GROMACS .gro file of C-alpha atoms in nm:
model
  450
    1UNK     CA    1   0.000   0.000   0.000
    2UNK     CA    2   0.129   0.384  -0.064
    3UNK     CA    3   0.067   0.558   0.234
    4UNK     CA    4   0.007   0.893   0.141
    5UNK     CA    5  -0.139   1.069   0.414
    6UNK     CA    6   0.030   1.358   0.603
    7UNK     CA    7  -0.254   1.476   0.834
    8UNK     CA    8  -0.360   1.360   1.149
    9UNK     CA    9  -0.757   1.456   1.165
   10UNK     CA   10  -1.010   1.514   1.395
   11UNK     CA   11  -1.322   1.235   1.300
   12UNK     CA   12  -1.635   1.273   1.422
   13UNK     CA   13  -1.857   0.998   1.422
   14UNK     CA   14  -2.207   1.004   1.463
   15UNK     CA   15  -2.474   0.690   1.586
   16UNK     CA   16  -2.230   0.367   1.777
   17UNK     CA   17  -2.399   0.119   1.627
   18UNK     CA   18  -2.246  -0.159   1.398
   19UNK     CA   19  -2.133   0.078   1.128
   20UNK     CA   20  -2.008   0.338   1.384
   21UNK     CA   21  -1.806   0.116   1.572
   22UNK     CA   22  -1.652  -0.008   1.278
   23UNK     CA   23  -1.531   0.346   1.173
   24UNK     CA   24  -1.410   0.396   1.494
   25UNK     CA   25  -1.194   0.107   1.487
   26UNK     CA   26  -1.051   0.124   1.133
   27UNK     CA   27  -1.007   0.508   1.172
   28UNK     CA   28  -0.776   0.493   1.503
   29UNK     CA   29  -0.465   0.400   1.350
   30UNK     CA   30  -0.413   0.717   1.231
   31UNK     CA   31  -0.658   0.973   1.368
   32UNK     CA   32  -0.851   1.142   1.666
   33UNK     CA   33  -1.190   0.950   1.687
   34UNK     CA   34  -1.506   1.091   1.854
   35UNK     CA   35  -1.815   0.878   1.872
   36UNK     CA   36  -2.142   1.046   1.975
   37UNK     CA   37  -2.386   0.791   2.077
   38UNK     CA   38  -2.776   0.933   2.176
   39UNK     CA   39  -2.839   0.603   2.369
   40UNK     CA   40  -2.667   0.522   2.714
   41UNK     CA   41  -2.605   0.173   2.575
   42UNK     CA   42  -2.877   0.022   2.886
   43UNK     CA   43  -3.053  -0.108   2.618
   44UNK     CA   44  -2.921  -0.271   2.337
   45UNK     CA   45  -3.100  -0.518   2.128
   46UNK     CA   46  -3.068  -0.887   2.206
   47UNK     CA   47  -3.104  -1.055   1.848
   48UNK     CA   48  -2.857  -1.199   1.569
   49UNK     CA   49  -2.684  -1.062   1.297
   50UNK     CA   50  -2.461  -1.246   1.063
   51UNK     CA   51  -2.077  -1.113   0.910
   52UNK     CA   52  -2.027  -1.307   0.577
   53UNK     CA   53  -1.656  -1.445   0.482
   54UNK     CA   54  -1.639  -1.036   0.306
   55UNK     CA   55  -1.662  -0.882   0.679
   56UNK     CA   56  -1.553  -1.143   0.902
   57UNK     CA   57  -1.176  -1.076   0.709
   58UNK     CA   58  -1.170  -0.758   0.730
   59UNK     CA   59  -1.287  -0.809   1.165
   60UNK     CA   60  -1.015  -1.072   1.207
   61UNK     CA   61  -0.735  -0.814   1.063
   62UNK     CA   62  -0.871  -0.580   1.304
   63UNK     CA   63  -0.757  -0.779   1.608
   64UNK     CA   64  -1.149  -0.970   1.674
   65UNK     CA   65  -1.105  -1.281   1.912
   66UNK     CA   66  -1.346  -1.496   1.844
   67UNK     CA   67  -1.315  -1.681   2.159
   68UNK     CA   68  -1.459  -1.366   2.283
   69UNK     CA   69  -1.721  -1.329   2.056
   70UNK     CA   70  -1.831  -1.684   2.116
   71UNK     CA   71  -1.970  -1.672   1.705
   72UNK     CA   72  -2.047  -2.015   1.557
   73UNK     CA   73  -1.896  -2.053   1.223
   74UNK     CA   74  -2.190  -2.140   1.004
   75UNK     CA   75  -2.156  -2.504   0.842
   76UNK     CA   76  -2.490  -2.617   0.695
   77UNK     CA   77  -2.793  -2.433   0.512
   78UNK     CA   78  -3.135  -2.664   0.516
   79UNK     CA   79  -3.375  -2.574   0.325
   80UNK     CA   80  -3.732  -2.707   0.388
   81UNK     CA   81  -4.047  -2.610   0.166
   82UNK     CA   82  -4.374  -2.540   0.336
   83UNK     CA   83  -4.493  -2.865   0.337
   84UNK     CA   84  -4.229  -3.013   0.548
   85UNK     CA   85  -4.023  -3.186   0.254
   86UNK     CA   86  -3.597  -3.133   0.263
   87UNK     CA   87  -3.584  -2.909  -0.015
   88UNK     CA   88  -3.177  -2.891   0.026
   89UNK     CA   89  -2.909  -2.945   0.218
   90UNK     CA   90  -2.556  -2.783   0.169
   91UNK     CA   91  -2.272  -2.846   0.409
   92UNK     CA   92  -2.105  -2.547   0.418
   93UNK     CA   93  -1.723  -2.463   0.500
   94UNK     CA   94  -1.654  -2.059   0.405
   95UNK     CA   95  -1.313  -2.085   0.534
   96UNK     CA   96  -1.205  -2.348   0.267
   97UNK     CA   97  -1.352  -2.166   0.035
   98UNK     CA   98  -1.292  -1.845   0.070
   99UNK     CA   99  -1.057  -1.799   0.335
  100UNK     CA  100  -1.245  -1.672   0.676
  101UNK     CA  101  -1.590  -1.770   0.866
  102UNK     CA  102  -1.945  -1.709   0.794
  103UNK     CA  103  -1.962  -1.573   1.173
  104UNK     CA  104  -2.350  -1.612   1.326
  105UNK     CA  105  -2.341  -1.334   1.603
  106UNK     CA  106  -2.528  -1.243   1.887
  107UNK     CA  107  -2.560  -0.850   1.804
  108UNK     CA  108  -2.487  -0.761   2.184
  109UNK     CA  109  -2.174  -0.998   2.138
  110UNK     CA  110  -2.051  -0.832   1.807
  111UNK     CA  111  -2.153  -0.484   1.947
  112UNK     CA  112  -1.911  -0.521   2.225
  113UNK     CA  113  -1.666  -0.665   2.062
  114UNK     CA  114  -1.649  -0.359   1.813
  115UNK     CA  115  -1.681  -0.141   2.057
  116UNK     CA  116  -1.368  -0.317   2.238
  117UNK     CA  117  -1.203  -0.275   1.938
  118UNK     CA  118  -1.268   0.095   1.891
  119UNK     CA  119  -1.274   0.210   2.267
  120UNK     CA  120  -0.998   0.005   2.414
  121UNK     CA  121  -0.626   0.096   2.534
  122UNK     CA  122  -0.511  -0.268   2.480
  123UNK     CA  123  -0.113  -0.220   2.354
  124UNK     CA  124  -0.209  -0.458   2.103
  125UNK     CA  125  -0.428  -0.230   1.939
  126UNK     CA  126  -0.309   0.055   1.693
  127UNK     CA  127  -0.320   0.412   1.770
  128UNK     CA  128  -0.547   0.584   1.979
  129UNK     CA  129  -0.850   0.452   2.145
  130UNK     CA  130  -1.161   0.645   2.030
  131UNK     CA  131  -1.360   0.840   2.262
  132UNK     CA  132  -1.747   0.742   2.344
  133UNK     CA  133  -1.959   0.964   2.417
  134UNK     CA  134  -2.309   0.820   2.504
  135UNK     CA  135  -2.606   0.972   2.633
  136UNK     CA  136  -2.530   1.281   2.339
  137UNK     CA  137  -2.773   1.311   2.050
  138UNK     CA  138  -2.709   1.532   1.750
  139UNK     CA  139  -2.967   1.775   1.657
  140UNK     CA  140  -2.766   1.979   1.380
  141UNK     CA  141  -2.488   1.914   1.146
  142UNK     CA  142  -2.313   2.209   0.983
  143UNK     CA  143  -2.099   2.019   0.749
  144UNK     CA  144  -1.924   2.278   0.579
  145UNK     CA  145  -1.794   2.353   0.895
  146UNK     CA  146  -1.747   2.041   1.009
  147UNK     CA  147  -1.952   2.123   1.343
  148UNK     CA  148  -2.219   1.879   1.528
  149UNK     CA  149  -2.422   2.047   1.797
  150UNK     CA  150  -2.570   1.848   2.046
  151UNK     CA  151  -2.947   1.840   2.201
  152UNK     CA  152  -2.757   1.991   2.557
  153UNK     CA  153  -2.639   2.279   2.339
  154UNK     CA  154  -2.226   2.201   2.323
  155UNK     CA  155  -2.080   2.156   1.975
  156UNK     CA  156  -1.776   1.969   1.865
  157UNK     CA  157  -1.552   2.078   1.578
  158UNK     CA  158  -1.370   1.811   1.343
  159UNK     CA  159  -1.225   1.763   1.000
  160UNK     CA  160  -1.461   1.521   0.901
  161UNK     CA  161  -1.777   1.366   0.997
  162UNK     CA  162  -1.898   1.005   0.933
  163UNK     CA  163  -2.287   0.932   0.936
  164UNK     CA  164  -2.318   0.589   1.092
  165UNK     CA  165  -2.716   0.676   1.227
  166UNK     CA  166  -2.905   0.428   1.070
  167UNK     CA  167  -3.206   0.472   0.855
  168UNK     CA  168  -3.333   0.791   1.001
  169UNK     CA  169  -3.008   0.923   0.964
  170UNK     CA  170  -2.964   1.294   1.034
  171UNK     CA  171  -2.650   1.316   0.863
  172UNK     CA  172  -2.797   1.109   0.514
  173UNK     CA  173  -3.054   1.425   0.583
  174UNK     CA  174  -2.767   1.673   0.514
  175UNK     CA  175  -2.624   1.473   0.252
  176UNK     CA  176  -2.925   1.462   0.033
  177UNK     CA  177  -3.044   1.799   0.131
  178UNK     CA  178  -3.374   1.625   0.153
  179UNK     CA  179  -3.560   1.325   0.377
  180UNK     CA  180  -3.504   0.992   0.241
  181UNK     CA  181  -3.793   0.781   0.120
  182UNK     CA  182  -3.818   0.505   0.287
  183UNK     CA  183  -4.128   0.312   0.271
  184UNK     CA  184  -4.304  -0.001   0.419
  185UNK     CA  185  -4.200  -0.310   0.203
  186UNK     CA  186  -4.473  -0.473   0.235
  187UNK     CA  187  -4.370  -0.730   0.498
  188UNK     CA  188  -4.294  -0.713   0.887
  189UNK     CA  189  -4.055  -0.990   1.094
  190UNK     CA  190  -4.100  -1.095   1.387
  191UNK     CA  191  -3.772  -1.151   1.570
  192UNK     CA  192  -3.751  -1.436   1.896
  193UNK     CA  193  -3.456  -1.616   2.035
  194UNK     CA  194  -3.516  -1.922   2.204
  195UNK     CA  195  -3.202  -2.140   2.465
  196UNK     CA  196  -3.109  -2.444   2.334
  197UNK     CA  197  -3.210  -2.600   2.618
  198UNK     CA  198  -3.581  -2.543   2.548
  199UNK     CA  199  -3.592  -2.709   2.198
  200UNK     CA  200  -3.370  -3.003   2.337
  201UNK     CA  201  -3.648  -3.078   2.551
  202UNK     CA  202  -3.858  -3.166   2.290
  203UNK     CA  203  -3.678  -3.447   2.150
  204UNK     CA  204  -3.779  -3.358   1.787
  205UNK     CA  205  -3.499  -3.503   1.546
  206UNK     CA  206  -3.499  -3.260   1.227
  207UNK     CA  207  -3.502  -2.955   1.522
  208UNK     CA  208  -3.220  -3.155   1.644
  209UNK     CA  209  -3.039  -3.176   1.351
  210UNK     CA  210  -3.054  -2.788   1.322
  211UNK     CA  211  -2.890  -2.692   1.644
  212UNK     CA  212  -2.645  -2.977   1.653
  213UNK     CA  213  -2.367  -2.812   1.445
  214UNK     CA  214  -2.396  -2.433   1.364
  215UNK     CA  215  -2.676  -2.422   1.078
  216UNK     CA  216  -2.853  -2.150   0.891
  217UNK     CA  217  -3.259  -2.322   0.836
  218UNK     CA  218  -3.510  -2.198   0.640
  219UNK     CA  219  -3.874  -2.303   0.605
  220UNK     CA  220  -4.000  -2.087   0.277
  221UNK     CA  221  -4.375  -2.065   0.226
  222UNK     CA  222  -4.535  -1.858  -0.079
  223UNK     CA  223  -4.515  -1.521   0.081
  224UNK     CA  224  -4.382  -1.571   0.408
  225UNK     CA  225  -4.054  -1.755   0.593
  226UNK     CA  226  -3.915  -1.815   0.865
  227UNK     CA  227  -3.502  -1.812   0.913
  228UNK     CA  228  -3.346  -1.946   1.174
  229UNK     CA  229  -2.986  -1.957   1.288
  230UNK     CA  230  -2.759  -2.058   1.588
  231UNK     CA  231  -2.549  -1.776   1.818
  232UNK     CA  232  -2.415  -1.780   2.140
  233UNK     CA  233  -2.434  -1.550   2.362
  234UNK     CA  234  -2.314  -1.509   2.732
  235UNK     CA  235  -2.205  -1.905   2.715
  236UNK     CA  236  -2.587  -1.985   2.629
  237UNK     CA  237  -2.684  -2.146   2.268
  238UNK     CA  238  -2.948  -1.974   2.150
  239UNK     CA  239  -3.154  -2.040   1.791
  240UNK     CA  240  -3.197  -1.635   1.648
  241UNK     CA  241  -3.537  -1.640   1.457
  242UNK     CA  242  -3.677  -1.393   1.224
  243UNK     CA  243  -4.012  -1.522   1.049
  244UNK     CA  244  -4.115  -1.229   0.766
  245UNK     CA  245  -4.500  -1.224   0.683
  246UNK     CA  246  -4.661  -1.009   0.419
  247UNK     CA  247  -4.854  -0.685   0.617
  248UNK     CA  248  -5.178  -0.766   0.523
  249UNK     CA  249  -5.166  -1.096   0.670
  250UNK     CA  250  -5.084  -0.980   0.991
  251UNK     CA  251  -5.323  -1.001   1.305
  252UNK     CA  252  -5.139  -0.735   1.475
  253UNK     CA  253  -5.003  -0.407   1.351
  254UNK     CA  254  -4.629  -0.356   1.310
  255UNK     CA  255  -4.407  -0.033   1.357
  256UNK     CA  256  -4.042   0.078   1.277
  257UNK     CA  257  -3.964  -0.006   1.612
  258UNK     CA  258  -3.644  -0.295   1.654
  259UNK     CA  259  -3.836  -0.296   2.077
  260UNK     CA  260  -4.177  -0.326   1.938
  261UNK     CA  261  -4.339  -0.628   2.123
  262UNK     CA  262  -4.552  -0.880   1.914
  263UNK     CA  263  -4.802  -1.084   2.039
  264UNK     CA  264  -4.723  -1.513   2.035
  265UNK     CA  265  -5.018  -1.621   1.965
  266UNK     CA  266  -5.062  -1.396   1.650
  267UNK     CA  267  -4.760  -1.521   1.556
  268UNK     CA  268  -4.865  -1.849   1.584
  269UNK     CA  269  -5.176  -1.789   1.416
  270UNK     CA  270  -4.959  -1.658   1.076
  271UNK     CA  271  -4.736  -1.983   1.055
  272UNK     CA  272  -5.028  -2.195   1.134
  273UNK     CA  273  -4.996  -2.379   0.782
  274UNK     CA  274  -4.632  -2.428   0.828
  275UNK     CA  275  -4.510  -2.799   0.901
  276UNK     CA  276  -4.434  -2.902   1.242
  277UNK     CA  277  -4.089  -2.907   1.281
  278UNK     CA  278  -4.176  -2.478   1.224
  279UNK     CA  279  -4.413  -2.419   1.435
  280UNK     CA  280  -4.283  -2.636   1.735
  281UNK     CA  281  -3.995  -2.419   1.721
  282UNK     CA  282  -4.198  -2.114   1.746
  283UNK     CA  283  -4.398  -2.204   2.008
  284UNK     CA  284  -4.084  -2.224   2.237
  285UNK     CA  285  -4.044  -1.825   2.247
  286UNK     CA  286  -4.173  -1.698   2.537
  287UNK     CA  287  -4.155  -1.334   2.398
  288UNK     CA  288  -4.115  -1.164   2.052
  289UNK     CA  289  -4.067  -0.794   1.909
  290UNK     CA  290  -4.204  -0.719   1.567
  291UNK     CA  291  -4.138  -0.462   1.331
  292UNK     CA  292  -4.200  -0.359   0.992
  293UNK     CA  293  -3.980  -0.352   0.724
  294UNK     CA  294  -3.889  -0.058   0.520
  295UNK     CA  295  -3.756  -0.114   0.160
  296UNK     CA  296  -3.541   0.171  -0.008
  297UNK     CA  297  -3.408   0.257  -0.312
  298UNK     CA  298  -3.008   0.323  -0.334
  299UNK     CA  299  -2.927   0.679  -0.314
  300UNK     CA  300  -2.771   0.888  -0.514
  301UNK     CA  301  -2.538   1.008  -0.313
  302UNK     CA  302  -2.352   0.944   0.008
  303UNK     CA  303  -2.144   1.277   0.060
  304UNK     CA  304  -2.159   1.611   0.084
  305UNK     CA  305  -1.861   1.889   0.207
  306UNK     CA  306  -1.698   1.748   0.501
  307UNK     CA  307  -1.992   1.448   0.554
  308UNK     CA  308  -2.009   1.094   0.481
  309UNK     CA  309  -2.254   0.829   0.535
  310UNK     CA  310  -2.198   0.475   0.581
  311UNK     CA  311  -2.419   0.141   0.666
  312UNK     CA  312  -2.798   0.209   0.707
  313UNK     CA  313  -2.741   0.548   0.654
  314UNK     CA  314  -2.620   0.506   0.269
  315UNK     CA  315  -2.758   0.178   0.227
  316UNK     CA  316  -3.046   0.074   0.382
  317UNK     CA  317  -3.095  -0.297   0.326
  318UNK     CA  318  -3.385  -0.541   0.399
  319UNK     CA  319  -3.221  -0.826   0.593
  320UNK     CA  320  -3.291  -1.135   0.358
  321UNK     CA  321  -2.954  -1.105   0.264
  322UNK     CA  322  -2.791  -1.080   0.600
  323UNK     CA  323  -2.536  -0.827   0.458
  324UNK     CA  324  -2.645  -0.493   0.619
  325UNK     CA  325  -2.336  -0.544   0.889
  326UNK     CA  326  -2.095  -0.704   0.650
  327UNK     CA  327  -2.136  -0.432   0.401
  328UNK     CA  328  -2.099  -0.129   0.704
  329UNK     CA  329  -1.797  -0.310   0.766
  330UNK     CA  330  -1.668  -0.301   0.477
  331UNK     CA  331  -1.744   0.091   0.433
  332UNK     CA  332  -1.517   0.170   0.748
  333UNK     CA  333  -1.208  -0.031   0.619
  334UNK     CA  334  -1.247   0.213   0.307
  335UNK     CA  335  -1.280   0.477   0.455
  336UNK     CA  336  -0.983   0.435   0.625
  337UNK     CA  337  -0.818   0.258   0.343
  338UNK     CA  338  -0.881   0.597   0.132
  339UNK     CA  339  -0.780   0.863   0.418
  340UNK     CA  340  -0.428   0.677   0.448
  341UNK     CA  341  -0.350   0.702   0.103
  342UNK     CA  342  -0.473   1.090   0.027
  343UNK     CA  343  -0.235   1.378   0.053
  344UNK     CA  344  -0.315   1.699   0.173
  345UNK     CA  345  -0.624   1.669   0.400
  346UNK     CA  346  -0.573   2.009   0.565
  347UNK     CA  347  -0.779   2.167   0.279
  348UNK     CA  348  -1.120   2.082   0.228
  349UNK     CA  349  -1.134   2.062  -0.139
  350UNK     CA  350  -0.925   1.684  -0.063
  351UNK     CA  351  -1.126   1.605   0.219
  352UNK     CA  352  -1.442   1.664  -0.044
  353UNK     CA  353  -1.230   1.418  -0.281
  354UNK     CA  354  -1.172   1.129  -0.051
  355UNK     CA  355  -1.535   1.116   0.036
  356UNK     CA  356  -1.593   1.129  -0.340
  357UNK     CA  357  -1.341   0.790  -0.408
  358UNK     CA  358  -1.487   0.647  -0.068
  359UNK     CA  359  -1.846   0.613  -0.249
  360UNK     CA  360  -1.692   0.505  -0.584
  361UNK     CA  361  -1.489   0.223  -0.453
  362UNK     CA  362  -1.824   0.126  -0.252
  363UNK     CA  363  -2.142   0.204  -0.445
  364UNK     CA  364  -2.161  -0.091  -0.645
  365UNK     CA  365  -2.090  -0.372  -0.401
  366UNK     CA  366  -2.325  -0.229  -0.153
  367UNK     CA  367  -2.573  -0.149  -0.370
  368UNK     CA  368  -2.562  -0.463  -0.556
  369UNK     CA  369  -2.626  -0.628  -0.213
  370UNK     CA  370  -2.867  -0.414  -0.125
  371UNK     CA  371  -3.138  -0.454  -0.458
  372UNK     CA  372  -3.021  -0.835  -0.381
  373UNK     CA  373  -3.171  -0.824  -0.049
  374UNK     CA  374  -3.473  -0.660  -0.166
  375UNK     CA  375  -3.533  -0.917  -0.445
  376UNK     CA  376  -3.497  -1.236  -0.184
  377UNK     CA  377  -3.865  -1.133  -0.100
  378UNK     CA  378  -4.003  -0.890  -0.320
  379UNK     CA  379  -3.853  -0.925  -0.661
  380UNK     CA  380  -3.545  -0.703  -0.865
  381UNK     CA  381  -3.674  -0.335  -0.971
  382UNK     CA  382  -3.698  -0.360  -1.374
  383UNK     CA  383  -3.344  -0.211  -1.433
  384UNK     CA  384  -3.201  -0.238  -1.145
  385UNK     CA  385  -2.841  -0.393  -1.060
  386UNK     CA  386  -2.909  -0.693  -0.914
  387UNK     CA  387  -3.165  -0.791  -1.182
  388UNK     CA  388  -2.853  -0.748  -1.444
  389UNK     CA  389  -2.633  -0.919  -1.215
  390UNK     CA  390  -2.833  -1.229  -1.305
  391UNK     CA  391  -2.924  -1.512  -1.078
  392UNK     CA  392  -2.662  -1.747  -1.024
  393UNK     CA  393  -2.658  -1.807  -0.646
  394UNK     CA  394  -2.270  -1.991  -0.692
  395UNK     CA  395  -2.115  -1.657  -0.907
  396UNK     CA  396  -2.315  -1.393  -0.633
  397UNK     CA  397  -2.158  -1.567  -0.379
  398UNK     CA  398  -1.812  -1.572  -0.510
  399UNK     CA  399  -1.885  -1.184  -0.599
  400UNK     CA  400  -2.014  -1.123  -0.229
  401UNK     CA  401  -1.777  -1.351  -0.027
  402UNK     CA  402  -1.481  -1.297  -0.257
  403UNK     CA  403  -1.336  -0.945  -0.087
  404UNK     CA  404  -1.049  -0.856   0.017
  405UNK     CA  405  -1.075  -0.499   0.122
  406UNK     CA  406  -1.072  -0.161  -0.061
  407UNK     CA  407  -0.737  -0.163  -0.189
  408UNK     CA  408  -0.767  -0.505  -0.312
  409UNK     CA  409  -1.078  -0.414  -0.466
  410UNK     CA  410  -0.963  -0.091  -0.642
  411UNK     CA  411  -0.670  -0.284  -0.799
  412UNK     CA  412  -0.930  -0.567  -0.916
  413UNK     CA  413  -1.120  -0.285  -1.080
  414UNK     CA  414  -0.862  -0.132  -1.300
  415UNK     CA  415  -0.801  -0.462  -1.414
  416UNK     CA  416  -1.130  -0.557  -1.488
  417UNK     CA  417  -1.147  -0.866  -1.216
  418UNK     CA  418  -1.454  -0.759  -1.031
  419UNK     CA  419  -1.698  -1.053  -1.080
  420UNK     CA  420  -1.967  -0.821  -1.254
  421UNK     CA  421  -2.135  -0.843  -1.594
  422UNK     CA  422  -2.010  -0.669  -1.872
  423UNK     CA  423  -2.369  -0.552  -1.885
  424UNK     CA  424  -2.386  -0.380  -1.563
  425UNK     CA  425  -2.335  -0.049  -1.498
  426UNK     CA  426  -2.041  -0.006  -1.252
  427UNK     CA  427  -2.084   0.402  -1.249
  428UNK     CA  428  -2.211   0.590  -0.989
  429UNK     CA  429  -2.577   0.718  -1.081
  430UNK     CA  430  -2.652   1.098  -1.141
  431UNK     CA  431  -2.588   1.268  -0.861
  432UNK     CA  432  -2.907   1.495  -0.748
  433UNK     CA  433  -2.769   1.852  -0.678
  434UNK     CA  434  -2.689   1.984  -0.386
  435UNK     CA  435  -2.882   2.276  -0.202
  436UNK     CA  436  -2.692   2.551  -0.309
  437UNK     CA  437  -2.832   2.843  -0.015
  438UNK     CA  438  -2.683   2.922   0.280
  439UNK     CA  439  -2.957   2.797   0.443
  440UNK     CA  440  -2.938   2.491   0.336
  441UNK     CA  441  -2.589   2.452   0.482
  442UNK     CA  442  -2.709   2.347   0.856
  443UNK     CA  443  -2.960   2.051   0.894
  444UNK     CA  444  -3.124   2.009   1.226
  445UNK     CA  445  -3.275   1.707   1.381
  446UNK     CA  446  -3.635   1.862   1.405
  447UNK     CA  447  -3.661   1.843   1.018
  448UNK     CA  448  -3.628   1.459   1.009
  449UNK     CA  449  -3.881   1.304   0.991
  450UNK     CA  450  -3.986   1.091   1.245
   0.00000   0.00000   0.00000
């Protein structure tokens, strides 16, 4: 790598979620991290999340232990239709084949572990831990500026600020110089983790043969699922659930809301036709959250003056992929990847520039991913990426799993060895233009919609 940079800068980041955490820990190396966090971390959300072969790399070369994170490495996929037959079975083995684990987290267990990796003095880590700041909400960005102010009045100055707030990003507000449209899908999920211990009990040997090695399961009915996978979490084996049904069959109504509680029996009630195997499994929860699920188009445009966006914020992604947390991952290694090999970041004309390559060397992996994801349950938009990356499950997953970081990536691209179709557009789209007034220049968190 030529390491061009000359600058130690001042990064702000904003939301300490996945994609925040991330930043922070690919951006200490060589730079003065802030994270501003509104939450005070009391209550995080207990589900799963899964870091494909892509992120899991990039988390290993960051210093992750996975005897801390306690992961499972994922090594079957079953596939069962909704009559109870074995569609498929495929052993799977990610590190033979390309290199690292397909990692099924706990979120609290990947949370912390990021956030150990951003926040901690360990002398095994590089540079300088970054600084947390919970409890802090940002209510207005001035990103010419480069100045947050928080909701308890104080501002903080820096040289650049990275949007990692999630789908009602503030930040992706300033960037677009508009709200985002995000709109219901068309489906909620119902999310549920259930102990081992509890579906051991019931003696039942295809649930058995689930849980016995680490397993990703699906039972796929005409317009809803139900996904389940094994984590760990705290020493405990837990089966993460999410079962997706269309909004108008609900029985209940669903919000935005990740803390949203959902009622059992409804959720019985709307996998009553499944087999079994399905619904004895779902009858072991003894408490579920449900929320809806917004769908997205990919934006135009992830930057603006001293302001990036990364993860949810730039990407939005519906999760029957699983690569929302992969792909946020992989925006903070470019970020940094980029910042260590630009010159002169004391003027803001090559800050501006960075940002600019950051979104190049990223729009069309994540947004490939992200029309994928939409398309599991809803179909490709006529023209859209993903519908002219074609179907072939074995090539997407080479093209997905296949990464080995931004540099890598930008090398593969000049030379043509990226995996896509000749047909596909690898440009970035037209960007929409900026609000030009001066007024337009600070965005506050009142104009957000809620």
């Amino acid at each position: 790598m030529s390491t061009q940079q000359d600058k130690k800068l001042r990064i702000i980041i904003v939301g300490a979620g996945i994609a925040g955490l991330a930043a922070a820990r690919a951006l200490r190396e060589d730079h003065e991290v802030h994270i501003f966090e509104s939450s005070s971390f009391k209550t995080e959300i207990g589900a799963a999340i899964h870091t494909g072969p892509n992120a899991s790399r990039i988390l290993l070369k960051w210093g992750m232990d996975l005897e801390r994170l306690e992961s499972p490495n994922c090594r079957n996929i079953y596939e069962y239709h909704i009559s109870g037959k074995l569609v498929s079975h495929r052993p799977v083995n990610t590190i033979d084949m390309f290199g690292a684990p397909w990692l099924l987290n706990h979120r609290i267990s990947l949370h912390k572990e990021l956030q150990y990796l951003a926040t901690s003095d360990d002398p095994t880590l590089p540079g300088e831990p970054a600084k947390l700041h919970l409890s802090s909400k940002v209510v207005q960005v001035d990103g010419q500026a480069g100045v947050i102010t928080l909701a308890d009045g104080r501002t903080f100055e820096g040289d650049i600020i990275v949007g990692g707030d999630g789908i009602k990003s503030l930040l992706q507000h300033y960037v677009l110089g508009r709200p985002a449209n995000a709109k219901p899908s068309g489906h909620s999920a119902y999310r549920l983790l259930i102990p081992f211990d509890r579906l051991r009990e019931l003696d039942d040997q295809e649930i058995n043969k689930s849980i016995e090695a680490p397993s990703l399961t699906m039972f796929v009915g005409q317009d809803r699922r139900v996904i389940c996978y094994t984590c760990k979490y705290d020493g405990r084996d837990l089966l993460n659930i999410i079962a997706v049904v269309p909004d108008e069959g609900l029985f209940e109504s669903s919000t935005e809301s990740w803390s949203a509680k959902g009622s059992l029996a409804d959720l019985a009630a709307s996998f009553s036709e499944f087999p079994a195997t399905a619904r004895k499994i779902l009858a072991q929860a003894t408490e579920c959250a449900l929320y809806q699920l917004r769908d997205q188009d990919p934006l135009e445009v992830w930057h603006r003056n001293r302001v990036l966006i990364i993860g949810d914020a730039a990407h939005p992604m519906l999760p029957h992929l699983g690569q929302g947390g992969s792909q946020a991952i992989e925006d903070a290694e470019a970020l940094a990847y980029v910042l260590k090999t630009t010159k002169g970041l004391d003027r803001l004309e090559n800050i501006e520039s960075a940002l600019e390559r950051v979104q190049t060397l990223r729009y069309y992996r994540a947004t490939v991913s992200q029309e994928r994801s939409r398309s599991q349950a809803l179909g490709p938009r006529p023209g859209s990426q993903e519908e002219m990356l074609g179907k072939n499950t074995f090539e997407f997953t080479r093209f997905l799993y296949d990464y080995f970081g931004a540099e890598d990536w930008e090398q593969r691209v000049k030379e043509g060895r990226t995996g896509k179709q000749d047909d596909v557009p690898f440009g970035l789209p037209p960007q929409a233009d900026a609000p030009a007034s001066a007024a337009d220049i600070k965005v506050t968190a009142t104009s957000v919609s809620a």
